[in-house]
Coordinates of C-alpha atoms and ligand atoms in Angstrom, one line a residue:
X192 CA 0.3 0.1 0.0
X193 CA 1.3 3.3 -0.8
X194 CA 2.3 5.6 2.3
X195 CA 3.5 9.0 2.4
X196 CA 4.4 10.9 5.1
X197 CA 3.6 14.4 4.1
X198 CA 4.3 17.6 6.7
X199 CA 3.2 17.7 10.1
X200 CA -0.1 19.7 11.3
X201 CA 1.8 21.6 13.8
X202 CA 3.4 24.6 11.7
X203 CA 4.7 25.0 8.3
X204 CA 6.6 22.6 7.6
X205 CA 10.4 22.3 6.2
X206 CA 11.1 18.7 5.5
X207 CA 14.9 19.5 6.4
X208 CA 17.4 16.8 4.5
X209 CA 16.9 14.1 3.2
X210 CA 19.9 12.3 1.5
X211 CA 19.8 8.8 0.4
X212 CA 23.2 7.3 1.5
X213 CA 25.9 4.6 0.2
X214 CA 29.4 3.8 2.2
X215 CA 32.7 3.9 1.1
X216 CA 33.2 1.5 -1.6
X217 CA 36.6 -0.1 0.5
X218 CA 34.4 0.2 4.1
X219 CA 34.5 -3.1 5.0
X220 CA 30.4 -5.1 5.0
X221 CA 30.5 -5.2 9.0
X222 CA 30.7 -1.2 9.5
X223 CA 27.1 -1.5 7.4
X224 CA 25.4 -2.5 10.5
X225 CA 27.8 -1.9 13.5
X226 CA 27.5 -0.3 16.5
X227 CA 31.0 0.5 18.9
X228 CA 31.6 0.5 22.4
X229 CA 34.3 2.3 23.5
X230 CA 36.8 1.2 26.4
X231 CA 38.6 3.5 28.7
X232 CA 41.1 0.3 29.4
X233 CA 42.5 2.0 32.6
X234 CA 39.1 1.7 33.9
X235 CA 37.2 -1.3 32.9
X236 CA 38.6 -4.2 35.2
X237 CA 41.2 -4.6 37.4
X238 CA 42.5 -8.7 37.3
X239 CA 45.5 -8.1 39.0
X240 CA 43.9 -6.0 42.5
X241 CA 46.5 -3.0 41.5
X242 CA 43.5 -0.9 41.0
X243 CA 43.9 0.0 37.3
X244 CA 42.2 -2.2 34.7
X245 CA 44.0 -4.1 32.5
X246 CA 43.7 -6.6 28.8
X247 CA 42.6 -9.5 31.1
X248 CA 40.4 -7.4 32.7
X249 CA 38.7 -6.8 29.7
X250 CA 38.9 -10.4 28.4
X251 CA 36.9 -11.5 31.2
X252 CA 34.4 -9.2 30.7
X253 CA 33.6 -9.6 26.7
X254 CA 30.6 -11.9 27.2
X255 CA 29.2 -8.6 28.7
X256 CA 29.7 -6.7 26.2
X257 CA 28.5 -8.9 23.6
X258 CA 25.7 -9.7 25.6
X259 CA 25.2 -5.4 25.0
X260 CA 24.5 -6.0 20.9
X261 CA 27.3 -4.2 19.7
X262 CA 29.7 -5.1 16.7
X263 CA 33.2 -3.9 17.9
X264 CA 35.1 -2.3 20.4
X265 CA 37.5 0.7 20.3
X266 CA 40.3 0.7 23.0
X267 CA 42.1 3.6 23.6
X268 CA 45.8 3.6 24.0
X269 CA 47.4 0.5 25.9
X270 CA 50.9 1.0 25.1
X271 CA 53.9 1.8 26.7
X272 CA 53.2 5.1 27.8
X273 CA 54.5 8.1 30.1
X274 CA 51.0 8.4 31.4
X275 CA 51.1 12.4 31.1
X276 CA 47.7 11.9 28.8
X277 CA 46.2 8.8 29.7
X278 CA 48.4 6.8 27.3
X279 CA 48.1 9.4 24.5
X280 CA 51.7 10.0 25.1
X281 CA 53.5 7.1 24.3
X282 CA 56.8 5.7 24.6
X283 CA 56.7 2.8 22.4
X284 CA 54.6 1.9 20.1
X285 CA 55.0 -1.8 20.0
X286 CA 54.6 -2.9 23.6
X287 CA 52.0 -2.7 25.4
X288 CA 52.3 -1.0 28.4
X289 CA 53.3 -3.3 31.2
X290 CA 50.0 -2.4 33.4
X291 CA 47.4 -3.9 30.8
X292 CA 49.1 -7.2 30.8
X293 CA 51.2 -8.1 27.5
X294 CA 51.6 -8.3 23.7
X295 CA 50.2 -11.7 23.9
X296 CA 47.3 -10.5 26.1
X297 CA 46.2 -8.1 22.9
X298 CA 46.3 -11.4 20.6
X299 CA 44.2 -12.8 23.3
X300 CA 41.8 -10.1 23.5
X301 CA 41.6 -10.2 20.0
X302 CA 41.1 -14.4 19.5
X303 CA 38.5 -13.9 22.1
X304 CA 36.5 -11.0 20.9
X305 CA 36.5 -12.7 17.5
X306 CA 35.0 -15.9 18.7
X307 CA 32.2 -13.7 20.1
X308 CA 32.2 -12.1 16.9
X309 CA 33.4 -9.0 17.9
X310 CA 35.7 -6.4 16.1
X311 CA 38.5 -5.2 18.1
X312 CA 40.2 -1.2 17.1
X313 CA 42.9 0.0 18.9
X314 CA 44.2 3.7 18.9
X315 CA 46.5 5.2 16.6
X316 CA 48.1 8.2 17.7
X317 CA 50.4 9.2 14.6
X318 CA 50.7 13.2 15.9
X319 CA 53.1 12.6 18.4
X320 CA 55.1 10.6 20.9
X321 CA 56.1 11.5 24.2
X322 CA 59.2 13.3 24.8
X323 CA 60.2 9.8 26.5
X324 CA 60.4 8.0 23.6
X325 CA 63.3 6.6 21.8
X326 CA 62.8 8.5 19.1
X327 CA 62.4 11.7 20.5
X328 CA 65.4 11.4 23.2
X329 CA 67.4 10.6 19.9
X330 CA 66.4 13.3 18.0
X331 CA 66.5 15.9 20.3
X332 CA 70.7 14.8 21.4
X333 CA 72.2 13.0 18.2
X334 CA 72.6 16.6 16.7
X335 CA 70.8 17.8 13.3
X336 CA 72.1 15.0 11.1
X337 CA 71.1 12.1 13.4
X338 CA 68.6 9.5 12.3
X339 CA 65.9 10.9 14.3
X340 CA 66.5 14.3 13.7
X341 CA 64.0 14.9 11.0
X342 CA 61.0 12.8 12.7
X343 CA 60.3 15.7 14.9
X344 CA 60.4 19.4 14.0
X345 CA 63.0 21.8 15.8
X346 CA 63.9 25.0 15.3
X347 CA 67.2 27.4 17.0
X348 CA 65.0 30.3 16.7
X349 CA 61.6 31.5 17.0
X350 CA 59.5 34.7 16.8
X351 CA 59.0 36.9 19.5
X352 CA 55.2 36.0 19.7
X353 CA 55.9 32.2 20.0
X354 CA 58.7 33.0 22.8
X355 CA 55.9 35.2 24.5
X356 CA 53.1 32.2 24.4
X357 CA 56.7 30.0 26.3
X358 CA 57.2 32.7 28.9
X359 CA 53.2 32.6 29.6
X360 CA 53.3 29.1 29.5
X361 CA 56.2 27.9 31.1
X362 CA 56.7 31.1 33.9
X363 CA 53.4 32.5 34.7
X364 CA 50.9 29.9 33.7
X365 CA 50.6 26.3 33.7
X366 CA 54.0 25.0 32.4
X367 CA 51.9 21.7 31.2
X368 CA 48.7 23.8 29.1
X369 CA 48.0 22.2 25.9
X370 CA 47.2 25.8 24.8
X371 CA 49.5 29.0 23.5
X372 CA 51.8 28.6 20.2
X373 CA 53.3 25.5 19.3
X374 CA 57.4 25.5 20.4
X375 CA 58.4 24.3 23.6
X376 CA 62.1 24.7 24.7
X377 CA 64.3 21.4 24.9
X378 CA 65.7 20.2 28.1
X379 CA 69.1 21.3 26.5
X380 CA 67.6 25.4 26.0
X381 CA 66.1 24.8 29.4
X382 CA 69.3 23.7 31.1
X383 CA 71.3 26.5 29.4
X384 CA 72.9 25.0 27.2
X385 CA 72.3 26.6 23.8
X386 CA 72.3 24.1 20.3
X387 CA 75.1 25.7 18.9
X388 CA 74.7 22.8 16.3
X389 CA 75.7 19.9 18.9
X390 CA 72.0 19.3 19.6
X391 CA 69.2 19.5 17.3
X392 CA 67.4 22.5 18.4
X393 CA 66.4 25.3 21.2
X394 CA 63.2 24.5 20.6
X395 CA 60.7 21.9 19.5
X396 CA 56.8 22.0 17.8
X397 CA 54.1 20.1 20.3
X398 CA 51.3 18.9 18.7
X399 CA 48.7 18.9 22.3
X400 CA 50.9 18.8 25.5
X401 CA 54.5 20.0 26.0
X402 CA 55.3 16.4 26.6
X403 CA 53.7 16.0 23.5
X404 CA 56.3 16.4 20.4
X405 CA 54.6 16.8 17.5
X406 CA 55.8 14.1 14.6
X407 CA 57.3 15.5 11.4
X408 CA 54.6 15.1 8.5
X409 CA 55.9 17.8 6.7
X410 CA 54.6 21.6 5.8
X411 CA 51.8 22.4 3.5
X412 CA 53.2 24.9 1.9
X413 CA 56.9 25.0 3.5
X414 CA 57.9 28.6 4.0
X415 CA 61.7 28.8 3.0
X416 CA 62.5 31.5 5.7
X417 CA 61.5 29.1 8.4
X418 CA 64.1 25.8 7.8
X419 CA 62.0 23.8 10.0
X420 CA 59.3 23.8 7.4
X421 CA 60.2 20.5 5.0
X422 CA 57.3 19.8 2.5
X423 CA 55.6 16.0 2.9
X424 CA 57.6 14.4 0.8
X425 CA 61.0 15.6 2.1
X426 CA 63.1 12.5 3.8
X427 CA 62.1 12.9 7.1
X428 CA 58.3 13.2 6.8
X429 CA 58.6 10.1 4.2
X430 CA 60.1 8.3 7.0
X431 CA 57.5 9.1 9.7
X432 CA 54.6 8.3 7.5
X433 CA 56.5 4.8 6.7
X434 CA 56.9 4.0 10.6
X435 CA 53.2 4.7 10.6
X436 CA 52.0 2.3 8.2
X437 CA 54.7 -0.3 9.9
X438 CA 52.9 0.6 13.2
X439 CA 49.8 -0.7 12.2
X440 CA 50.7 -3.8 10.4
X441 CA 52.3 -5.1 13.3
X442 CA 49.0 -4.8 14.8
X443 CA 46.9 -5.6 12.0
X444 CA 49.4 -9.1 12.2
X445 CA 47.8 -9.9 15.6
X446 CA 44.7 -9.5 13.9
X447 CA 43.4 -6.1 15.1
X448 CA 40.7 -4.9 13.2
X449 CA 41.5 -1.1 12.9
X450 CA 42.5 2.2 14.5
X451 CA 40.7 5.5 15.7
X452 CA 43.3 8.0 14.3
X453 CA 44.0 10.5 17.1
X454 CA 44.0 14.0 15.9
X455 CA 43.8 13.1 12.6
X456 CA 43.8 16.2 10.9
X457 CA 46.4 17.7 12.6
X458 CA 49.6 15.5 11.0
X459 CA 50.9 17.9 8.0
X460 CA 50.9 21.2 9.6
X461 CA 50.3 24.7 7.7
X462 CA 47.9 22.8 5.9
X463 CA 44.6 24.9 5.9
X464 CA 42.6 23.7 3.9
X465 CA 43.8 20.0 4.9
X466 CA 44.0 19.3 1.4
X467 CA 48.3 17.6 2.0
X468 CA 46.6 15.7 5.3
X469 CA 43.7 14.4 3.5
X470 CA 46.5 13.0 0.7
X471 CA 48.2 11.7 3.3
X472 CA 45.4 9.7 4.3
X473 CA 44.5 8.9 0.7
X474 CA 48.1 7.2 0.8
X475 CA 47.7 5.2 3.8
X476 CA 44.2 3.8 2.7
X477 CA 45.5 2.9 -0.5
X478 CA 48.5 0.8 1.2
X479 CA 45.6 -0.7 3.4
X480 CA 43.6 -1.4 0.8
X481 CA 46.2 -3.2 -0.8
X482 CA 48.1 -4.8 2.0
X483 CA 45.2 -4.9 5.0
X484 CA 41.8 -4.8 3.0
X485 CA 39.0 -5.1 5.3
X486 CA 40.8 -3.1 8.0
X487 CA 38.9 0.1 9.2
X488 CA 40.1 3.4 9.7
X489 CA 37.8 5.6 12.5
X490 CA 39.1 9.6 12.1
X491 CA 39.1 12.0 15.3
X492 CA 38.8 14.5 12.8
X493 CA 35.2 16.5 13.0
X494 CA 35.0 17.7 9.5
X495 CA 33.4 14.2 7.7
X496 CA 33.7 16.1 4.1
X497 CA 37.2 16.3 4.5
X498 CA 38.4 13.0 6.3
X499 CA 36.2 10.2 4.5
X500 CA 37.1 11.6 1.0
X501 CA 40.4 11.6 2.4
X502 CA 40.4 7.5 3.4
X503 CA 38.7 7.3 6.5
X504 CA 35.6 4.7 7.2
X505 CA 34.2 6.8 9.9
X506 CA 34.9 9.9 11.6
X507 CA 33.6 11.5 14.8
X508 CA 31.2 14.5 15.1
X509 CA 33.8 16.2 17.3
X510 CA 31.8 18.3 19.7
X511 CA 34.3 21.5 20.0
X512 CA 33.9 21.3 15.9
X513 CA 30.4 21.0 16.0
X514 CA 27.8 24.3 17.2
X515 CA 24.5 21.7 15.7
X516 CA 26.3 18.7 18.3
X517 CA 26.5 21.2 21.1
X518 CA 23.7 22.3 20.9
X519 CA 21.5 19.3 21.4
X520 CA 23.7 18.1 23.8
X521 CA 26.1 20.8 25.9
X522 CA 24.2 23.1 27.5
X523 CA 27.4 23.6 29.4
X524 CA 29.5 24.4 26.5
X525 CA 29.3 28.1 26.0
X526 CA 29.0 28.8 22.5
X527 CA 26.2 31.9 22.0
X528 CA 25.2 30.7 18.5
X529 CA 23.0 28.1 19.7
X530 CA 21.7 29.0 22.9
X531 CA 22.0 28.3 26.3
X532 CA 20.3 25.1 27.1
X533 CA 20.9 21.6 24.8
X534 CA 17.8 20.7 23.2
X535 CA 18.4 17.1 25.3
X536 CA 17.8 19.0 28.6
X537 CA 14.5 18.8 30.4
X538 CA 13.9 22.5 30.4
X539 CA 12.6 22.1 26.8
X540 CA 14.2 25.4 26.0
X541 CA 16.6 23.6 23.5
X542 CA 16.5 23.7 20.1
X543 CA 17.8 21.0 17.0
X544 CA 17.4 23.4 13.9
X545 CA 20.9 24.1 13.7
X546 CA 22.1 20.3 14.3
X547 CA 20.1 18.9 11.5
X548 CA 21.4 22.3 9.1
X549 CA 25.0 20.9 10.1
X550 CA 24.6 17.4 10.3
X551 CA 22.8 17.1 7.1
X552 CA 25.0 18.9 5.2
X553 CA 28.2 16.9 6.2
X554 CA 25.7 13.5 5.5
X555 CA 25.5 14.8 2.3
X556 CA 28.9 15.6 1.5
X557 CA 30.3 12.4 2.9
X558 CA 27.3 10.1 2.7
X559 CA 29.4 8.5 -0.8
X560 CA 32.9 7.6 0.9
X561 CA 31.9 6.6 4.8
X562 CA 30.2 6.9 7.9
X563 CA 29.5 10.0 10.3
X564 CA 30.0 8.2 14.2
X565 CA 27.8 9.9 16.9
X566 CA 29.0 9.2 20.7
X567 CA 27.1 9.3 23.5
X568 CA 30.3 10.0 25.0
X569 CA 34.3 8.9 25.6
X570 CA 37.2 9.9 27.6
X571 CA 37.6 13.4 26.6
X572 CA 33.2 14.7 26.8
X573 CA 30.9 14.3 29.2
X574 CA 29.0 11.1 30.0
X575 CA 25.6 11.1 29.3
X576 CA 24.9 11.7 32.8
X577 CA 25.1 15.2 33.2
X578 CA 24.1 18.1 31.8
X579 CA 20.7 18.1 33.5
X580 CA 20.5 14.1 32.2
X581 CA 20.0 12.7 35.5
X582 CA 17.0 10.1 35.1
X583 CA 16.9 6.8 33.3
X584 CA 13.8 8.4 30.8
X585 CA 16.3 11.1 29.7
X586 CA 19.3 9.0 29.0
X587 CA 16.9 6.4 27.3
X588 CA 15.7 9.6 25.5
X589 CA 19.2 10.2 23.7
X590 CA 19.7 6.5 23.4
X591 CA 16.9 6.7 20.7
X592 CA 18.5 9.2 19.2
X593 CA 22.2 7.6 18.9
X594 CA 20.8 4.6 17.9
X595 CA 18.2 5.1 15.6
X596 CA 20.3 8.2 13.8
X597 CA 22.6 7.3 10.4
X598 CA 26.5 7.1 10.9
X599 CA 28.2 4.1 13.2
X600 CA 27.3 5.0 16.8
X601 CA 29.6 4.7 19.7
X602 CA 28.2 3.8 23.4
X603 CA 30.9 4.9 25.8
X604 CA 31.5 2.1 28.5
X605 CA 28.9 3.0 31.5
X606 CA 26.5 5.2 29.7
X607 CA 24.3 2.0 29.1
X608 CA 23.8 1.7 32.9
X609 CA 23.6 5.4 33.5
X610 CA 26.9 5.6 35.2
X611 CA 27.0 9.4 36.7
X612 CA 30.3 12.0 35.3
X613 CA 30.8 12.7 38.5
X614 CA 32.6 16.7 39.0
X615 CA 35.2 17.3 41.3
X616 CA 37.4 14.7 41.0
X617 CA 41.7 15.2 40.8
X618 CA 43.4 15.5 37.8
X619 CA 44.5 11.6 37.1
X620 CA 47.5 11.7 34.0
X621 CA 46.6 14.2 32.6
X622 CA 42.9 14.2 32.5
X623 CA 42.5 17.7 34.7
X624 CA 38.9 17.9 36.1
X625 CA 37.3 18.3 33.2
X626 CA 38.0 15.0 32.2
X627 CA 38.1 12.5 34.8
X628 CA 34.4 12.1 35.4
X629 CA 34.4 10.1 32.4
X630 CA 36.9 8.1 32.8
X631 CA 35.7 6.6 36.4
X632 CA 36.0 2.7 36.8
X633 CA 33.4 0.5 35.5
X634 CA 30.7 -0.2 37.7
X635 CA 29.5 -4.0 37.8
X636 CA 27.9 -5.5 41.0
X637 CA 27.2 -4.3 44.3
X638 CA 30.6 -6.1 45.9
X639 CA 34.0 -3.9 46.6
X640 CA 34.5 -1.5 44.8
X641 CA 31.4 -2.2 42.2
X642 CA 33.5 -5.2 41.8
X643 CA 36.1 -3.4 39.4
X644 CA 38.9 -4.1 41.7
X645 CA 39.7 -5.6 45.1
X646 CA 42.5 -3.4 45.4
X647 CA 41.6 -1.2 48.5
X648 CA 39.5 2.3 47.2
X649 CA 42.3 4.6 47.7
X650 CA 44.4 2.7 45.4
X651 CA 41.3 3.2 42.4
X652 CA 42.3 4.7 39.0
X653 CA 39.5 7.2 39.9
X654 CA 36.4 6.6 42.7
X655 CA 33.1 4.8 42.0
X656 CA 29.7 6.2 42.5
X657 CA 27.3 3.3 42.4
X658 CA 24.4 6.1 43.7
X659 CA 23.6 3.3 46.0
X660 CA 24.0 0.0 43.9
X661 CA 21.7 1.1 41.4
X662 CA 23.6 2.2 38.8
X663 CA 25.6 -1.5 37.9
X664 CA 25.8 -3.8 35.6
X665 CA 24.1 -6.1 38.6
X666 CA 21.4 -4.2 39.3
X667 CA 20.3 -3.4 35.8
X668 CA 20.2 -6.7 34.4
X669 CA 17.1 -7.8 36.9
X670 CA 15.3 -4.8 35.8
X671 CA 13.7 -5.0 32.6
X672 CA 13.1 -1.2 32.4
X673 CA 16.5 -0.4 33.1
X674 CA 18.5 1.9 31.0
X675 CA 21.0 -1.1 30.3
X676 CA 18.0 -3.0 28.9
X677 CA 16.4 -0.6 26.8
X678 CA 19.6 0.2 24.8
X679 CA 20.2 -3.4 24.2
X680 CA 16.3 -3.5 22.9
X681 CA 17.3 -0.5 20.8
X682 CA 21.0 -1.9 19.2
X683 CA 18.6 -5.2 18.7
X684 CA 16.1 -3.2 16.6
X685 CA 18.3 -1.7 14.7
X686 CA 19.9 -4.5 13.7
X687 CA 16.7 -6.1 12.8
X688 CA 15.9 -3.2 10.6
X689 CA 18.1 -2.0 8.1
X690 CA 16.2 1.0 7.6
X691 CA 16.9 2.1 10.9
X692 CA 20.7 1.4 10.5
X693 CA 23.7 2.9 9.1
X694 CA 22.4 3.4 5.6
X695 CA 19.2 4.0 5.7
X696 CA 18.1 7.4 4.8
X697 CA 17.1 10.0 7.4
X698 CA 14.7 13.2 7.1
X699 CA 14.1 15.4 10.1
X700 CA 10.2 16.3 9.2
X701 CA 9.0 18.2 12.3
X702 CA 9.5 22.1 12.4
X703 CA 12.7 23.0 14.1
X704 CA 10.7 26.7 15.0
X705 CA 8.3 24.8 17.6
X706 CA 11.3 21.7 18.7
X707 CA 9.5 19.5 21.4
X708 CA 9.1 16.8 19.9
X709 CA 11.4 16.5 17.5
X710 CA 10.8 14.0 14.4
X711 CA 12.5 12.3 11.9
X712 CA 12.1 9.4 9.5
X713 CA 14.9 6.7 8.5
X714 CA 13.4 4.8 5.7
X715 CA 14.6 2.1 2.7
X716 CA 12.5 0.7 0.0
X717 CA 10.5 -1.3 2.6
X718 CA 9.8 0.4 5.3
X719 CA 9.4 4.0 6.7
X720 CA 10.4 4.5 10.4
X721 CA 9.2 6.9 12.4
X722 CA 11.5 9.1 15.3
X723 CA 9.6 11.1 18.2
X724 CA 12.3 11.8 20.8
X725 CA 10.5 15.0 23.3
X726 CA 13.3 15.4 25.9
X727 CA 11.4 18.4 27.5
X728 CA 9.8 17.8 30.7
X729 CA 6.3 19.3 29.6
X730 CA 4.1 16.8 27.4
X731 CA 4.3 17.9 23.4
X732 CA 2.0 16.8 20.5
X733 CA 2.3 16.4 16.9
X734 CA 0.3 14.8 14.1
X735 CA 1.4 13.6 10.4
X736 CA -1.0 13.6 7.8
X737 CA -0.4 10.4 5.5
X738 CA -1.9 8.6 2.9
X739 CA -3.2 5.4 2.6
X740 CA -0.9 4.3 5.3
X741 CA -1.6 1.0 6.7
X742 CA -1.4 1.0 10.5
X743 CA 2.0 2.4 12.4
X744 CA 3.5 -0.5 14.6
X745 CA 4.8 1.1 17.9
X746 CA 8.6 -0.8 18.1
X747 CA 9.4 0.7 21.0
X748 CA 8.5 3.8 23.7
X749 CA 10.1 5.3 26.9
X750 CA 7.2 6.4 28.4
X751 CA 3.4 6.7 28.2
X752 CA 3.2 7.4 24.1
X753 CA -0.3 7.4 22.5
X754 CA -0.3 6.9 19.0
X755 CA -3.7 7.3 17.3
X756 CA -3.8 6.4 13.4
X757 CA -7.6 7.6 11.7
X758 CA -7.8 7.9 7.7
X759 CA -6.2 11.3 7.4
X760 CA -3.0 10.4 9.9
X761 CA -0.5 9.9 12.9
X762 CA -1.1 11.8 16.0
X763 CA 1.1 11.2 18.7
X764 CA 0.9 12.2 22.4
X765 CA 3.9 12.6 24.1
X766 CA 4.3 13.0 27.8
X767 CA 7.2 14.9 29.1
X768 CA 10.5 13.2 28.3
X769 CA 9.7 10.2 26.1
X770 CA 10.6 8.9 22.8
X771 CA 9.3 6.3 20.4
X772 CA 10.3 4.7 17.0
X773 CA 7.1 3.3 15.1
X774 CA 7.4 1.4 11.9
X775 CA 5.3 2.0 9.1
X776 CA 5.1 -0.5 6.2
X777 CA 4.9 1.0 2.9
Ligands
LIG296 C1 42.6 14.1 21.7 C2 42.6 12.6 22.6 O1 41.1 11.8 23.1 C3 42.8 13.2 23.8 O2 42.1 12.4 25.1 C4 44.3 13.2 24.1 O3 44.6 14.3 25.0 C5 44.9 14.4 22.8 N1 44.1 13.8 21.9 C6 46.5 14.3 22.7 O4 46.6 13.0 22.0

């Protein structure tokens, strides 16, 4: 029977975005339907009682991960690290940090995950090493002709402004700040020994924290007056590129399925339009498709229209690059362009127009190359249970959104049991207070330390907060209405109904001028799904005229959502903080 969703009767209606989707030709098939689960390894499961999570711990919890219905895991860095930035300051790319176990444990983890039908992606950090890495120590001390000198970016003299930034950072403000100017004085220069050609340079460029010297992938338009600016095909940058391929190959040979790539857009310097950086990744992709077909690359880039044509399979929509994502999720992040309250807050004063506009644009431009990844949170970004979202219904409404949007969704460990984003925790290994709250240990049960570790509480990586035992896997397993079980149902639905999954068409159909409820559709040639979200605290109604429709079926609802269908349309009555997915056969 012919069915067409026309428009809402609630106001003049704008069908904002309707873009068919198809994936990158080299994107492996399993991605087309995949949901990812991200694990911060220090905080998932501690097997040896030292208060810090490890690989055997993760292996022991794979059955749980599988029970969620997800398809793949992404783990933050597990390599030997100086631990000044949660493992993103790598000392040796080829060694697992002893705190997590050994390389053999990675092999075991991958094998055990594969047995369960789960893929495993690691974190590749190509943009920088630790300043304690062998490469850097040799680069800094063996002089300009040393083997590693051009692996990094050194200068003997820098501009007055850059020097002032260094002074501010080092003497006056925060010596460890990731902000202010790119240059950092070498240990030798700090000790008052000018390089005079003996050391490689007085300064090096950092990529994030000062202890993270940038690896040298070259400059987009080298300025001849700045001798450190080498072209991308100079011997140093070429060698670094080769090293990255060798590193990936090593882990692929162990069975790893792909990498999330840290700061993927940062590699080629002074590359404003990112053309050279895209070329670099296209080269990596070409190598990958030839040598390791079927492996995946996930970008931390935040501009899918660049990263996906550049060779990535997926790219995260990053909060700091996306006013639209901020508009719906992060009222606390000050951005005047999108108002104070987030759409997913119970105040009901948010909006989603910017998100639809911005997401729609990126989606249209990148859909033929790969997927945009939305996430519940991650090791840098506040958990879902924050920003005034502190009730199960609110979290369920957000999960309904996350798990019905196109692209490949990522669930941050613990968000499926509504773990809290705790404020006021100490900075641990460079987390700064703002990131500590999203890195607290996974809460398994009501035993000591919520089952995460047998260590004394003061030895834990970060404290646990179970809200009197409510926010644990054990408690929520038993409750059919828990966030955990609701999330499982959503994942199952996504897998059962391809139109709801990664490639189905997406169309926002409600009127953004009256944002509650927000309604969008997912569609393929057989079915249409209507997703209705009312995260605001007040009841909200909507109606959709339709022609010749079969009766809509409510697949899942959070709250008492009333759906009435008559010959001339469907109407929805939604209580405050509710959501629903309806299916309509074509
Ligand atoms: C992004 C990572 O997600 C973050 O945790 C890290 O601090 C920086 N990159 C530097 O590697």
